[in-house]
Short mmCIF file of C-alpha atoms in Angstrom, two decimals:
data_model
loop_
_atom_site.label_atom_id
_atom_site.label_comp_id
_atom_site.label_asym_id
_atom_site.label_seq_id
_atom_site.Cartn_x
_atom_site.Cartn_y
_atom_site.Cartn_z
CA UNK A 76 34.34 63.82 -138.85
CA UNK A 77 36.00 67.14 -138.19
CA UNK A 78 34.99 69.11 -135.16
CA UNK A 79 35.83 72.72 -134.42
CA UNK A 80 36.98 72.94 -130.84
CA UNK A 81 36.65 76.33 -129.23
CA UNK A 82 36.23 78.12 -125.92
CA UNK A 83 39.92 78.70 -125.39
CA UNK A 84 41.89 81.86 -124.84
CA UNK A 85 42.61 82.42 -128.52
CA UNK A 86 39.48 84.02 -130.00
CA UNK A 87 41.06 84.88 -133.31
CA UNK A 88 38.85 83.77 -136.19
CA UNK A 89 35.94 82.95 -133.88
CA UNK A 90 32.55 84.47 -133.24
CA UNK A 91 30.42 84.12 -130.13
CA UNK A 92 26.85 83.14 -130.99
CA UNK A 93 24.50 83.79 -128.09
CA UNK A 94 21.36 81.76 -127.55
CA UNK A 95 19.31 84.92 -127.06
CA UNK A 96 20.43 86.66 -130.25
CA UNK A 97 19.98 83.47 -132.25
CA UNK A 98 16.50 82.83 -130.81
CA UNK A 99 15.31 86.35 -131.59
CA UNK A 100 16.62 86.19 -135.17
CA UNK A 101 15.21 82.70 -135.76
CA UNK A 102 11.77 83.54 -134.39
CA UNK A 103 11.72 86.78 -136.41
CA UNK A 104 12.45 84.70 -139.51
CA UNK A 105 9.38 82.59 -138.73
CA UNK A 106 7.05 85.42 -137.73
CA UNK A 107 7.78 87.86 -140.60
CA UNK A 108 6.03 85.74 -143.28
CA UNK A 109 3.04 85.35 -140.97
CA UNK A 110 2.72 89.12 -140.66
CA UNK A 111 3.01 89.49 -144.43
CA UNK A 112 0.17 87.00 -144.79
CA UNK A 113 -1.96 88.83 -142.24
CA UNK A 114 -1.51 92.22 -143.91
CA UNK A 115 -1.80 90.86 -147.44
CA UNK A 116 -4.74 88.48 -147.13
CA UNK A 117 -6.94 89.60 -144.25
CA UNK A 118 -9.17 92.59 -143.72
CA UNK A 119 -7.33 95.40 -141.99
CA UNK A 120 -9.54 95.39 -138.83
CA UNK A 121 -8.29 91.82 -138.31
CA UNK A 122 -4.82 92.08 -139.83
CA UNK A 123 -3.56 95.12 -137.93
CA UNK A 124 -4.47 93.98 -134.39
CA UNK A 125 -3.24 90.46 -135.14
CA UNK A 126 0.07 91.80 -136.46
CA UNK A 127 0.50 94.06 -133.44
CA UNK A 128 -0.16 91.14 -131.11
CA UNK A 129 2.52 89.10 -132.85
CA UNK A 130 5.00 91.97 -132.79
CA UNK A 131 4.25 92.57 -129.12
CA UNK A 132 4.79 88.88 -128.43
CA UNK A 133 8.16 89.10 -130.17
CA UNK A 134 9.18 92.03 -127.96
CA UNK A 135 8.23 90.13 -124.81
CA UNK A 136 10.03 87.04 -126.09
CA UNK A 137 13.21 89.03 -126.74
CA UNK A 138 12.97 90.60 -123.29
CA UNK A 139 12.93 87.37 -121.31
CA UNK A 140 14.00 84.56 -123.65
CA UNK A 141 17.17 83.97 -121.63
CA UNK A 142 15.58 84.30 -118.19
CA UNK A 143 15.16 81.14 -116.15
CA UNK A 144 14.99 80.04 -112.53
CA UNK A 145 17.41 77.21 -113.29
CA UNK A 146 21.08 78.20 -113.03
CA UNK A 147 22.26 75.27 -115.17
CA UNK A 148 20.17 76.51 -118.08
CA UNK A 149 20.95 80.18 -117.56
CA UNK A 150 24.68 79.43 -117.67
CA UNK A 151 24.31 78.20 -121.23
CA UNK A 152 24.55 81.59 -122.94
CA UNK A 153 25.90 80.37 -126.28
CA UNK A 154 29.04 79.04 -127.93
CA UNK A 155 32.04 80.28 -129.85
CA UNK A 156 32.22 79.11 -133.46
CA UNK A 157 34.93 79.55 -136.02
CA UNK A 158 34.36 81.68 -139.09
CA UNK A 159 35.28 78.62 -141.15
CA UNK A 160 32.44 76.68 -139.53
CA UNK A 161 29.93 79.47 -140.26
CA UNK A 162 31.11 79.83 -143.86
CA UNK A 163 30.79 76.07 -144.31
CA UNK A 164 27.23 76.19 -143.00
CA UNK A 165 26.35 78.99 -145.43
CA UNK A 166 27.82 77.09 -148.39
CA UNK A 167 26.13 73.83 -147.41
CA UNK A 168 22.81 75.64 -146.91
CA UNK A 169 22.93 77.17 -150.39
CA UNK A 170 23.93 73.85 -151.97
CA UNK A 171 21.16 72.00 -150.13
CA UNK A 172 18.66 74.63 -151.26
CA UNK A 173 19.64 74.29 -154.89
CA UNK A 174 19.87 70.47 -154.79
CA UNK A 175 16.41 70.39 -153.20
CA UNK A 176 15.23 72.15 -156.38
CA UNK A 177 14.10 75.24 -154.53
CA UNK A 178 14.16 77.80 -157.31
CA UNK A 179 13.85 74.98 -159.87
CA UNK A 180 17.45 74.96 -161.07
CA UNK A 181 17.88 71.17 -161.00
CA UNK A 182 15.72 68.10 -161.50
CA UNK A 183 13.02 67.75 -158.87
CA UNK A 184 10.24 65.41 -157.82
CA UNK A 185 6.69 65.76 -159.11
CA UNK A 186 5.78 67.70 -155.97
CA UNK A 187 7.70 70.64 -157.41
CA UNK A 188 5.10 71.03 -160.15
CA UNK A 189 2.70 72.11 -157.40
CA UNK A 190 5.28 74.14 -155.46
CA UNK A 191 6.27 76.10 -158.59
CA UNK A 192 2.65 76.79 -159.52
CA UNK A 193 1.78 77.94 -156.00
CA UNK A 194 4.67 80.39 -155.88
CA UNK A 195 3.92 81.71 -159.37
CA UNK A 196 0.27 82.32 -158.46
CA UNK A 197 1.23 84.08 -155.22
CA UNK A 198 3.34 86.42 -157.35
CA UNK A 199 0.96 86.91 -160.28
CA UNK A 200 -2.49 86.92 -158.66
CA UNK A 201 -4.01 89.48 -156.34
CA UNK A 202 -4.28 88.43 -152.70
CA UNK A 203 -6.33 86.58 -151.65
CA UNK A 204 -5.94 84.36 -154.70
CA UNK A 205 -9.16 83.58 -156.54
CA UNK A 206 -9.26 81.38 -159.66
CA UNK A 207 -11.78 81.63 -162.50
CA UNK A 208 -11.95 78.02 -163.68
CA UNK A 209 -13.75 78.99 -166.88
CA UNK A 210 -10.50 80.50 -168.19
CA UNK A 211 -8.56 77.22 -168.24
CA UNK A 212 -6.83 77.12 -171.63
CA UNK A 213 -6.36 73.33 -171.72
CA UNK A 214 -9.63 72.06 -173.28
CA UNK A 215 -9.46 68.76 -171.37
CA UNK A 216 -9.06 70.58 -168.05
CA UNK A 217 -11.76 73.05 -169.04
CA UNK A 218 -14.15 70.19 -169.73
CA UNK A 219 -13.44 68.55 -166.36
CA UNK A 220 -13.78 71.64 -164.17
CA UNK A 221 -17.00 73.64 -163.72
CA UNK A 222 -17.23 77.22 -164.98
CA UNK A 223 -17.03 78.92 -161.62
CA UNK A 224 -14.71 80.88 -159.39
CA UNK A 225 -12.92 79.13 -156.54
CA UNK A 226 -10.80 80.27 -153.64
CA UNK A 227 -7.29 79.06 -152.89
CA UNK A 228 -6.47 77.40 -149.58
CA UNK A 229 -3.16 75.79 -148.65
CA UNK A 230 -0.25 76.18 -146.23
CA UNK A 231 1.72 78.69 -148.31
CA UNK A 232 3.09 80.99 -145.59
CA UNK A 233 6.70 80.05 -146.35
CA UNK A 234 6.48 81.77 -149.77
CA UNK A 235 5.13 85.09 -148.46
CA UNK A 236 8.36 87.11 -148.28
CA UNK A 237 9.76 85.94 -151.67
CA UNK A 238 6.32 86.52 -153.21
CA UNK A 239 6.39 90.16 -152.12
CA UNK A 240 9.72 90.61 -153.91
CA UNK A 241 8.24 88.83 -156.93
CA UNK A 242 5.31 91.25 -157.02
CA UNK A 243 7.59 94.27 -156.72
CA UNK A 244 10.44 93.26 -159.03
CA UNK A 245 9.21 90.35 -161.14
CA UNK A 246 9.03 86.57 -160.81
CA UNK A 247 12.76 86.08 -161.53
CA UNK A 248 13.80 88.26 -158.60
CA UNK A 249 11.23 86.58 -156.38
CA UNK A 250 12.64 83.21 -157.34
CA UNK A 251 16.15 84.27 -156.32
CA UNK A 252 14.82 85.60 -153.02
CA UNK A 253 13.08 82.24 -152.49
CA UNK A 254 16.46 80.51 -152.75
CA UNK A 255 18.08 82.99 -150.37
CA UNK A 256 15.17 82.81 -147.93
CA UNK A 257 15.28 79.01 -147.87
CA UNK A 258 19.06 78.93 -147.43
CA UNK A 259 18.74 81.32 -144.48
CA UNK A 260 16.24 78.97 -142.85
CA UNK A 261 18.53 75.97 -143.30
CA UNK A 262 21.59 77.89 -142.06
CA UNK A 263 19.73 79.10 -138.96
CA UNK A 264 18.66 75.55 -138.19
CA UNK A 265 22.21 74.20 -138.48
CA UNK A 266 23.56 76.97 -136.24
CA UNK A 267 20.77 76.29 -133.76
CA UNK A 268 21.65 72.59 -133.72
CA UNK A 269 25.24 73.51 -132.83
CA UNK A 270 23.94 75.70 -129.98
CA UNK A 271 21.84 72.84 -128.65
CA UNK A 272 24.68 70.32 -128.58
CA UNK A 273 27.07 73.09 -127.41
CA UNK A 274 29.65 72.18 -130.04
CA UNK A 275 30.40 73.67 -133.43
CA UNK A 276 30.62 70.18 -134.88
CA UNK A 277 30.14 69.19 -138.50
CA UNK A 278 28.03 66.35 -137.15
CA UNK A 279 25.06 68.73 -137.33
CA UNK A 280 25.46 68.97 -141.11
CA UNK A 281 25.84 65.21 -141.47
CA UNK A 282 22.73 64.29 -139.49
CA UNK A 283 20.65 67.11 -141.01
CA UNK A 284 21.22 65.63 -144.46
CA UNK A 285 21.57 61.91 -143.88
CA UNK A 286 19.26 60.93 -141.01
CA UNK A 287 16.73 58.30 -142.02
CA UNK A 288 15.42 54.95 -140.92
CA UNK A 289 16.68 51.64 -142.25
CA UNK A 290 14.37 51.97 -145.27
CA UNK A 291 16.99 50.78 -147.68
CA UNK A 292 16.77 47.22 -146.27
CA UNK A 293 13.08 46.59 -147.06
CA UNK A 294 13.52 48.52 -150.32
CA UNK A 295 16.28 46.22 -151.55
CA UNK A 296 14.35 43.18 -150.35
CA UNK A 297 11.18 44.10 -152.21
CA UNK A 298 13.14 45.14 -155.27
CA UNK A 299 14.69 41.69 -155.44
CA UNK A 300 11.37 39.93 -154.84
CA UNK A 301 9.15 42.13 -157.00
CA UNK A 302 7.34 45.25 -155.79
CA UNK A 303 3.76 46.37 -155.51
CA UNK A 304 2.61 49.16 -157.80
CA UNK A 305 2.34 51.61 -154.91
CA UNK A 306 5.77 50.87 -153.42
CA UNK A 307 8.61 53.39 -153.40
CA UNK A 308 11.87 53.93 -151.51
CA UNK A 309 10.34 54.96 -148.18
CA UNK A 310 6.88 53.63 -148.91
CA UNK A 311 7.41 49.94 -148.21
CA UNK A 312 4.14 49.81 -146.24
CA UNK A 313 1.07 51.10 -148.02
CA UNK A 314 -0.61 53.12 -145.28
CA UNK A 315 2.10 53.95 -142.71
CA UNK A 316 4.91 56.13 -144.02
CA UNK A 317 7.72 57.85 -142.14
CA UNK A 318 9.99 60.09 -144.21
CA UNK A 319 13.69 60.95 -144.03
CA UNK A 320 14.92 64.53 -143.66
CA UNK A 321 16.17 64.65 -147.23
CA UNK A 322 12.91 63.43 -148.72
CA UNK A 323 10.98 66.05 -146.80
CA UNK A 324 13.40 68.70 -148.03
CA UNK A 325 13.10 67.48 -151.63
CA UNK A 326 9.30 67.50 -151.55
CA UNK A 327 7.86 69.81 -148.88
CA UNK A 328 10.56 72.37 -148.10
CA UNK A 329 7.82 74.88 -147.36
CA UNK A 330 6.80 72.77 -144.36
CA UNK A 331 9.99 71.15 -143.08
CA UNK A 332 12.36 74.14 -143.06
CA UNK A 333 10.20 76.20 -140.66
CA UNK A 334 9.17 73.09 -138.72
CA UNK A 335 12.77 72.13 -137.97
CA UNK A 336 13.61 75.67 -136.92
CA UNK A 337 10.70 75.61 -134.47
CA UNK A 338 12.07 72.36 -133.00
CA UNK A 339 15.45 74.04 -132.53
CA UNK A 340 13.84 77.00 -130.74
CA UNK A 341 11.88 74.70 -128.44
CA UNK A 342 15.02 72.77 -127.50
CA UNK A 343 16.96 76.00 -126.88
CA UNK A 344 14.38 77.73 -124.73
CA UNK A 345 15.39 78.13 -121.11
CA UNK A 346 11.97 78.99 -119.69
CA UNK A 347 8.39 77.91 -120.28
CA UNK A 348 6.82 81.36 -120.66
CA UNK A 349 6.99 81.43 -124.45
CA UNK A 350 6.45 77.83 -125.56
CA UNK A 351 2.99 78.70 -126.89
CA UNK A 352 4.41 81.44 -129.11
CA UNK A 353 7.17 79.23 -130.51
CA UNK A 354 5.04 76.14 -131.07
CA UNK A 355 2.00 77.97 -132.43
CA UNK A 356 3.99 79.47 -135.32
CA UNK A 357 4.20 75.95 -136.77
CA UNK A 358 0.47 76.05 -137.56
CA UNK A 359 1.02 78.87 -140.06
CA UNK A 360 3.36 76.63 -142.05
CA UNK A 361 2.01 73.11 -141.67
CA UNK A 362 -1.09 71.80 -139.87
CA UNK A 363 0.45 68.33 -140.16
CA UNK A 364 3.72 69.26 -138.48
CA UNK A 365 1.72 70.99 -135.75
CA UNK A 366 0.26 67.62 -134.77
CA UNK A 367 3.72 66.28 -134.04
CA UNK A 368 4.82 69.55 -132.44
CA UNK A 369 2.12 69.46 -129.75
CA UNK A 370 3.71 66.66 -127.63
CA UNK A 371 7.07 68.43 -127.77
CA UNK A 372 5.55 71.78 -126.82
CA UNK A 373 3.64 70.21 -123.92
CA UNK A 374 6.83 68.59 -122.64
CA UNK A 375 8.80 71.84 -122.75
CA UNK A 376 5.88 73.61 -121.11
CA UNK A 377 5.87 71.35 -118.05
CA UNK A 378 9.46 70.03 -117.87
CA UNK A 379 11.00 70.06 -114.42
CA UNK A 380 14.18 71.89 -115.45
CA UNK A 381 12.45 75.26 -115.63
CA UNK A 382 10.22 74.94 -112.58
CA UNK A 383 11.22 76.96 -109.55
CA UNK A 384 8.04 76.38 -107.56
CA UNK A 385 4.49 75.29 -108.29
CA UNK A 386 2.99 78.79 -108.14
CA UNK A 387 5.58 80.26 -110.49
CA UNK A 388 5.22 77.37 -112.88
CA UNK A 389 1.44 77.76 -113.15
CA UNK A 390 1.92 81.48 -113.71
CA UNK A 391 4.44 80.77 -116.49
CA UNK A 392 2.21 78.21 -118.17
CA UNK A 393 -0.67 80.69 -118.20
CA UNK A 394 1.52 83.54 -119.46
CA UNK A 395 0.25 85.69 -122.36
CA UNK A 396 3.05 84.36 -124.59
CA UNK A 397 1.71 80.85 -124.15
CA UNK A 398 -1.95 81.65 -124.68
CA UNK A 399 -2.40 84.65 -126.99
CA UNK A 400 -0.24 83.53 -129.97
CA UNK A 401 -1.68 80.00 -129.84
CA UNK A 402 -5.26 81.29 -129.88
CA UNK A 403 -4.37 83.80 -132.59
CA UNK A 404 -2.75 81.24 -134.91
CA UNK A 405 -5.66 78.85 -134.47
CA UNK A 406 -8.25 81.58 -135.06
CA UNK A 407 -6.51 82.87 -138.20
CA UNK A 408 -5.35 79.74 -139.99
CA UNK A 409 -7.88 77.09 -138.98
CA UNK A 410 -10.74 78.77 -140.92
CA UNK A 411 -8.56 78.96 -144.04
CA UNK A 412 -7.46 75.32 -143.83
CA UNK A 413 -11.01 74.19 -143.08
CA UNK A 414 -12.43 76.11 -146.04
CA UNK A 415 -11.44 73.11 -148.16
CA UNK A 416 -12.34 69.85 -146.44
CA UNK A 417 -11.67 67.68 -149.50
CA UNK A 418 -7.95 67.40 -148.68
CA UNK A 419 -8.78 65.34 -145.58
CA UNK A 420 -11.63 63.31 -147.09
CA UNK A 421 -9.51 60.14 -146.83
CA UNK A 422 -9.10 59.54 -143.10
CA UNK A 423 -9.73 57.02 -140.37
CA UNK A 424 -8.19 54.33 -138.21
CA UNK A 425 -5.34 52.78 -140.14
CA UNK A 426 -6.32 49.15 -139.70
CA UNK A 427 -9.51 49.84 -141.64
CA UNK A 428 -7.39 50.65 -144.69
CA UNK A 429 -5.47 47.39 -144.34
CA UNK A 430 -8.71 45.43 -144.30
CA UNK A 431 -7.98 43.79 -140.99
CA UNK A 432 -6.06 43.99 -137.72
CA UNK A 433 -3.58 41.27 -138.71
CA UNK A 434 -2.16 43.09 -141.72
CA UNK A 435 -2.09 46.33 -139.77
CA UNK A 436 -0.12 44.78 -136.90
CA UNK A 437 2.46 43.36 -139.32
CA UNK A 438 2.81 46.71 -141.10
CA UNK A 439 2.99 48.55 -137.78
CA UNK A 440 5.71 46.32 -136.34
CA UNK A 441 7.62 46.55 -139.62
CA UNK A 442 7.63 50.35 -139.47
CA UNK A 443 8.63 50.43 -135.80
CA UNK A 444 11.59 48.09 -136.41
CA UNK A 445 12.78 49.99 -139.48
CA UNK A 446 12.15 53.58 -138.35
CA UNK A 447 12.13 53.79 -134.54
CA UNK A 448 14.25 50.94 -133.15
CA UNK A 449 17.50 52.15 -134.82
CA UNK A 450 17.27 55.46 -132.96
CA UNK A 451 16.53 53.69 -129.69
CA UNK A 452 19.65 51.58 -130.17
CA UNK A 453 21.83 54.55 -131.11
CA UNK A 454 20.53 57.06 -128.58
CA UNK A 455 19.21 55.01 -125.68
CA UNK A 456 22.46 55.01 -123.70
CA UNK A 457 22.88 58.80 -123.83
CA UNK A 458 19.25 59.91 -123.80
CA UNK A 459 17.35 56.98 -122.27
CA UNK A 460 16.97 58.80 -118.95
CA UNK A 461 15.71 62.02 -120.50
CA UNK A 462 11.91 62.36 -120.75
CA UNK A 463 12.06 64.14 -124.11
CA UNK A 464 13.51 61.00 -125.68
CA UNK A 465 10.53 58.92 -124.60
CA UNK A 466 8.08 61.66 -125.58
CA UNK A 467 9.47 61.36 -129.11
CA UNK A 468 9.46 57.55 -129.10
CA UNK A 469 5.93 57.43 -127.69
CA UNK A 470 4.60 59.87 -130.28
CA UNK A 471 6.12 57.87 -133.13
CA UNK A 472 4.62 54.67 -131.73
CA UNK A 473 1.13 56.20 -131.57
CA UNK A 474 0.98 58.07 -134.91
CA UNK A 475 0.62 55.02 -137.19
CA UNK A 476 -2.78 54.18 -135.71
CA UNK A 477 -4.47 56.93 -137.75
CA UNK A 478 -4.34 57.87 -141.41
CA UNK A 479 -5.18 61.13 -143.19
CA UNK A 480 -4.88 61.54 -146.98
CA UNK A 481 -3.98 58.97 -149.62
CA UNK A 482 -0.29 58.58 -148.76
CA UNK A 483 -0.90 59.49 -145.10
CA UNK A 484 0.28 63.04 -144.50
CA UNK A 485 -0.55 62.45 -140.85
CA UNK A 486 2.52 60.23 -140.41
CA UNK A 487 4.71 61.63 -143.19
CA UNK A 488 4.57 65.28 -142.14
CA UNK A 489 3.28 64.93 -138.58
CA UNK A 490 6.43 63.03 -137.62
CA UNK A 491 8.83 65.72 -138.88
CA UNK A 492 9.31 67.31 -135.43
CA UNK A 493 10.00 63.98 -133.72
CA UNK A 494 12.54 62.75 -136.24
CA UNK A 495 14.30 66.09 -136.12
CA UNK A 496 14.70 65.78 -132.35
CA UNK A 497 16.37 62.44 -133.09
CA UNK A 498 18.51 64.23 -135.68
CA UNK A 499 19.81 66.68 -133.09
CA UNK A 500 20.38 63.96 -130.50
CA UNK A 501 22.33 61.87 -132.99
CA UNK A 502 24.48 64.87 -133.91
CA UNK A 503 25.24 65.31 -130.23
CA UNK A 504 26.25 61.67 -129.81
CA UNK A 505 28.42 61.64 -132.94
CA UNK A 506 30.14 64.89 -131.94
CA UNK A 507 30.86 63.53 -128.46
CA UNK A 508 32.21 60.21 -129.74
CA UNK A 509 34.48 61.95 -132.24
CA UNK A 510 35.72 64.32 -129.53
CA UNK A 511 36.41 61.47 -127.11
CA UNK A 512 38.16 59.38 -129.75
CA UNK A 513 40.70 62.18 -130.25
CA UNK A 514 41.63 62.20 -126.59
CA UNK A 515 41.77 58.48 -125.87
CA UNK A 516 43.83 55.52 -126.88
CA UNK A 517 41.50 53.39 -129.00
CA UNK A 518 43.40 50.26 -127.91
CA UNK A 519 42.04 50.68 -124.41
CA UNK A 520 38.55 49.78 -125.61
CA UNK A 521 37.23 46.37 -124.67
CA UNK A 522 36.07 43.95 -127.34
CA UNK A 523 32.45 44.56 -126.31
CA UNK A 524 32.85 48.33 -126.65
CA UNK A 525 34.52 47.93 -130.04
CA UNK A 526 31.72 45.71 -131.31
CA UNK A 527 29.09 48.18 -130.12
CA UNK A 528 30.95 51.00 -131.84
CA UNK A 529 31.20 49.06 -135.10
CA UNK A 530 27.52 48.15 -134.88
CA UNK A 531 26.54 51.79 -134.36
CA UNK A 532 28.67 52.86 -137.33
CA UNK A 533 27.04 50.21 -139.54
CA UNK A 534 23.56 51.34 -138.48
CA UNK A 535 24.39 54.98 -139.26
CA UNK A 536 25.85 54.04 -142.65
CA UNK A 537 22.76 51.98 -143.49
CA UNK A 538 20.50 54.85 -142.39
CA UNK A 539 22.41 57.16 -144.73
CA UNK A 540 21.67 55.17 -147.87
CA UNK A 541 18.29 56.83 -148.42
CA UNK A 542 19.88 60.28 -148.60
CA UNK A 543 22.71 59.00 -150.79
CA UNK A 544 20.23 57.48 -153.22
CA UNK A 545 17.94 60.50 -153.32
CA UNK A 546 20.84 62.91 -153.86
CA UNK A 547 22.24 60.62 -156.55
CA UNK A 548 18.87 60.60 -158.32
CA UNK A 549 18.73 64.40 -158.28
CA UNK A 550 22.28 64.80 -159.60
CA UNK A 551 22.08 62.14 -162.32
CA UNK A 552 18.59 63.20 -163.43
CA UNK A 553 19.75 66.81 -163.71
CA UNK A 554 22.63 65.99 -166.04
CA UNK A 555 21.19 63.11 -168.08
CA UNK A 556 18.30 65.15 -169.46
CA UNK A 557 15.53 63.41 -167.50
CA UNK A 558 12.06 64.89 -167.79
CA UNK A 559 11.43 67.77 -165.42
CA UNK A 560 8.04 68.26 -163.80
CA UNK A 561 8.37 71.77 -162.38
CA UNK A 562 6.36 73.48 -165.15
CA UNK A 563 3.84 70.69 -165.79
CA UNK A 564 1.13 72.66 -163.99
CA UNK A 565 2.43 76.21 -164.45
CA UNK A 566 -0.54 77.78 -162.63
CA UNK A 567 -3.37 76.38 -160.56
CA UNK A 568 -5.54 78.87 -162.40
CA UNK A 569 -4.49 77.55 -165.81
CA UNK A 570 -3.32 73.94 -165.52
CA UNK A 571 -1.23 72.76 -168.48
CA UNK A 572 -1.25 69.00 -167.82
CA UNK A 573 -4.62 67.40 -167.10
CA UNK A 574 -2.96 64.51 -165.22
CA UNK A 575 -2.62 66.78 -162.18
CA UNK A 576 -6.15 68.11 -162.12
CA UNK A 577 -7.76 65.60 -159.74
CA UNK A 578 -5.28 66.28 -156.96
CA UNK A 579 -5.37 70.04 -157.59
CA UNK A 580 -9.15 70.03 -157.47
CA UNK A 581 -9.08 68.10 -154.20
CA UNK A 582 -6.33 69.91 -152.33
CA UNK A 583 -6.32 73.55 -153.41
CA UNK A 584 -9.72 74.73 -154.66
CA UNK A 585 -12.39 76.11 -152.34
CA UNK A 586 -15.76 75.84 -154.03
CA UNK A 587 -18.48 78.31 -152.99
CA UNK A 588 -15.74 80.17 -151.19
CA UNK A 589 -18.04 83.16 -150.63
CA UNK A 590 -19.94 81.05 -148.09
CA UNK A 591 -16.89 79.83 -146.18
CA UNK A 592 -16.17 81.55 -142.88
CA UNK A 593 -12.64 82.56 -143.92
CA UNK A 594 -13.58 84.22 -147.21
CA UNK A 595 -16.86 85.62 -145.91
CA UNK A 596 -15.63 87.26 -142.72
CA UNK A 597 -11.83 87.31 -142.63
CA UNK A 598 -10.17 87.69 -146.03
CA UNK A 599 -9.94 90.86 -148.05
CA UNK A 600 -12.76 91.36 -150.51
CA UNK A 601 -11.83 90.45 -154.06
#
């Protein structure tokens, strides 16, 4: 794996990327759609003060984002990267965006039928979006749904900026902006990963795309022995599901792209005065990812590296940047999410869904061995003494005990922050090993070291099979004329295919919206 070595006297063809400049740009990328939502959906007496508070928080963040009492952290100002490395990141980001079917240019999973419809409605409908169900043109759908108006509630913040361009210049332009906006988010994340590991290594691209568990092993086993109706590549246990990076990108790009960028910002921060601002932004994009982000945010809030003394630390923890944005995000988005409680109607302790503790324990141990143990084996030597590693491991060990939604969004999306921390750690380890291998005589390795190295390589290759298979499915399905699902729904206000209506009715419609707190007191009047 090629690595760009830098920080020498020859700066030709290289650019210095500072942590501060990157952090300000990345956080601005995350906050801008939130402000668009505030001004577009909420009443002005709420939207204007909320927007000003966010903008003020951004100014304070920019002012002191590189200030710390710890000299070791303050010395890490950034890295030099080659122009070739940056160009490669841009190209890879665009390719990943298109392959993920953002913009709907290639074959995509059934989830894209919903994503496409959501974006189209954000462009075509007035904000806030209200649907008149009596106007459904499909007679089957019309017969199923009541003749009433319903509100729209979902985590759609990621689409806000492209939707504005769609409203101004047409859906086609908005769709192009969606691709560009998504590619920017991916590129920022990859650059941020390089800043964290302090190397402009192509390992960040590799792990971003290919990190997964050892899902391919149980998948092949069950394929050869016959599968259950509910089973799929990463769904080898019915009620506990952890998802690879690529599968999240292929299905819920609107959640994972901003989530991963938040993780990068948390890991780059050199003080604990703005953790609340960084972490709270996640809630605007994904309530599920926020669940997994909380343990990380708490760790970075209290970690020893940024503590100068007890008094200062308490003052930092109680800083306005930690409290105000968190309260604001909760006060704004919680009422909207809670307006529709049907989406979380399936929930409870996971062993109840298995019908007994015995089956749950077997499923739990299976998931831990396949999804968590490989990372412990690969990263334990380098990160085993760092608390953040065990925060991640502990969170992943606890999450499977609860289930929310049919396929368990609680584990699928809630675990995105944790697995992305592993992604960054693995990139760091790979980059270091590659760098060391260039400067050492491989013959000097002992047999034990060689076996460990070969074992690690085999684990990484096996972990990569999920991404290889998913990418292969996208490419082959695009060119062999396979059925595309992106326009099956078309609009949540006029659903073309009745097969989707039950899930749409459950997850997106807010009945009697006029009586919900969000639509009654917070949203613009329709």
